[in-house]
């Protein structure tokens, strides 16, 4: 069974299918405690509002009629049966599956899956998050051109460290790379100027679209 904090349909405000409708499943519980976390309430493993089986989650997704699926949290990869859920979802050719994960959990046990069907959006937590020590850099070798590495930046120190990691691991050659502002905490112009100064080809700037549309604290959007 899976512990679900909330489920909803919205415009995906982040990542590769940003701007398209998506159905979101937010699981409860997290192994990290990022300074900027916008879903702090879902970090508690007991914060679930319902429990569902993998089949029930699949049925719910199909019932919505939405093809983009985002599994998030909390930390979705803490759910014990996540592999089973991914196997069921990835068998359905009409679904485009994205998983938001925090970089602090090994992706090794997912490497043999059909990686064309499933996109891992993996955060690399930067200094301002206070969680960088938890990053599993081995995960980079499991990422493909269909995945994303996301750096949530709060200030200059994060921008510099993010670029260092991108260069050290040749991330733009291996996968898709995003800088995202920790919402409202950094001038977006500062990010663009940093990208210009450092000729950061192939890095994408992301601004969380749903926080522009709705209040940044709104749940279920
Ligand atoms: C809430 S997390 C859930 C998935 C997973 N725990 C993780 O951190 O990747 C989903 C995404 O939102 C991002 N995020 C959380 N708080 C944010 C904030 N205040 N501003 C921008 N992005 C934020 C995270 O970095 C992550 O990429
Ligand atoms: N609209 C919307 N798009 C999102 N994309 C990723 C989200 C997340 O919380 O992981 C998210 C979210 O919470 N809302
Ligand atoms: S890992 Fe994700 S859910 Fe957990 S505290 Fe950090 S941003 Fe929040
Ligand atoms: Mg969110």
mmCIF file of N, CA, C and O and ligand atoms in Angstrom, residues 8 10-14 24 26 39 70 72-73 100 210 214 221, ligand 2:
data_model
loop_
_atom_site.group_PDB
_atom_site.id
_atom_site.type_symbol
_atom_site.label_atom_id
_atom_site.label_comp_id
_atom_site.label_asym_id
_atom_site.label_seq_id
_atom_site.Cartn_x
_atom_site.Cartn_y
_atom_site.Cartn_z
ATOM 1 N N UNK A 8 -4.135 15.234 -7.267
ATOM 2 C CA UNK A 8 -4.873 16.306 -7.951
ATOM 3 C C UNK A 8 -4.420 16.412 -9.407
ATOM 4 O O UNK A 8 -3.377 15.877 -9.784
ATOM 5 N N UNK A 10 -3.405 19.298 -12.287
ATOM 6 C CA UNK A 10 -3.044 20.711 -12.436
ATOM 7 C C UNK A 10 -2.211 20.886 -13.697
ATOM 8 O O UNK A 10 -1.989 19.942 -14.454
ATOM 9 N N UNK A 11 -1.757 22.117 -13.893
ATOM 10 C CA UNK A 11 -0.736 22.386 -14.913
ATOM 11 C C UNK A 11 0.597 22.013 -14.273
ATOM 12 O O UNK A 11 0.864 22.428 -13.147
ATOM 13 N N UNK A 12 1.393 21.229 -14.974
ATOM 14 C CA UNK A 12 2.702 20.936 -14.386
ATOM 15 C C UNK A 12 3.535 22.219 -14.393
ATOM 16 O O UNK A 12 3.759 22.822 -15.440
ATOM 17 N N UNK A 13 3.948 22.622 -13.215
ATOM 18 C CA UNK A 13 4.688 23.873 -13.075
ATOM 19 C C UNK A 13 6.190 23.697 -13.131
ATOM 20 O O UNK A 13 6.935 24.673 -12.982
ATOM 21 N N UNK A 14 6.657 22.462 -13.325
ATOM 22 C CA UNK A 14 8.104 22.207 -13.269
ATOM 23 C C UNK A 14 8.506 21.164 -14.305
ATOM 24 O O UNK A 14 7.711 20.299 -14.681
ATOM 25 N N UNK A 24 -1.110 14.511 -10.400
ATOM 26 C CA UNK A 24 -0.076 14.450 -9.371
ATOM 27 C C UNK A 24 -0.480 13.480 -8.268
ATOM 28 O O UNK A 24 -1.608 13.520 -7.775
ATOM 29 N N UNK A 26 1.003 12.764 -4.589
ATOM 30 C CA UNK A 26 2.014 13.202 -3.614
ATOM 31 C C UNK A 26 2.029 12.228 -2.432
ATOM 32 O O UNK A 26 1.037 12.081 -1.729
ATOM 33 N N UNK A 39 6.680 21.873 0.684
ATOM 34 C CA UNK A 39 5.649 20.887 1.060
ATOM 35 C C UNK A 39 6.044 20.233 2.385
ATOM 36 O O UNK A 39 5.937 19.015 2.548
ATOM 37 N N UNK A 70 2.833 12.792 -12.521
ATOM 38 C CA UNK A 70 3.981 13.183 -11.689
ATOM 39 C C UNK A 70 3.840 12.552 -10.317
ATOM 40 O O UNK A 70 2.867 12.794 -9.603
ATOM 41 N N UNK A 72 5.350 12.522 -6.674
ATOM 42 C CA UNK A 72 6.163 13.442 -5.897
ATOM 43 C C UNK A 72 5.902 13.250 -4.409
ATOM 44 O O UNK A 72 5.368 12.246 -3.972
ATOM 45 N N UNK A 73 6.289 14.225 -3.614
ATOM 46 C CA UNK A 73 6.100 14.050 -2.169
ATOM 47 C C UNK A 73 6.347 15.356 -1.434
ATOM 48 O O UNK A 73 6.181 16.435 -2.020
ATOM 49 N N UNK A 100 9.672 12.962 -9.132
ATOM 50 C CA UNK A 100 10.525 13.973 -8.488
ATOM 51 C C UNK A 100 11.223 13.301 -7.313
ATOM 52 O O UNK A 100 10.559 12.811 -6.390
ATOM 53 N N UNK A 210 3.152 27.101 -11.290
ATOM 54 C CA UNK A 210 1.942 27.054 -10.451
ATOM 55 C C UNK A 210 1.966 28.121 -9.360
ATOM 56 O O UNK A 210 0.920 28.571 -8.909
ATOM 57 N N UNK A 214 -1.155 30.510 -8.845
ATOM 58 C CA UNK A 214 -1.837 30.463 -7.551
ATOM 59 C C UNK A 214 -0.924 31.017 -6.458
ATOM 60 O O UNK A 214 0.267 31.236 -6.700
ATOM 61 N N UNK A 221 -2.504 22.244 -6.112
ATOM 62 C CA UNK A 221 -2.401 22.895 -7.433
ATOM 63 C C UNK A 221 -1.014 22.691 -8.041
ATOM 64 O O UNK A 221 -0.076 22.379 -7.333
HETATM 65 N N1 LIG B 2 1.476 22.401 -10.509
HETATM 66 C C1 LIG B 2 2.462 21.734 -9.914
HETATM 67 N N2 LIG B 2 3.473 21.255 -10.669
HETATM 68 C C2 LIG B 2 4.446 20.536 -10.047
HETATM 69 N N3 LIG B 2 5.498 19.911 -10.602
HETATM 70 C C3 LIG B 2 6.185 19.280 -9.634
HETATM 71 C C4 LIG B 2 5.549 19.489 -8.411
HETATM 72 C C5 LIG B 2 5.999 18.869 -7.145
HETATM 73 O O1 LIG B 2 5.557 19.258 -6.061
HETATM 74 O O2 LIG B 2 6.833 17.957 -7.224
HETATM 75 C C6 LIG B 2 4.447 20.303 -8.660
HETATM 76 C C7 LIG B 2 3.391 20.865 -7.863
HETATM 77 O O3 LIG B 2 3.328 20.775 -6.634
HETATM 78 N N4 LIG B 2 2.428 21.543 -8.554
#
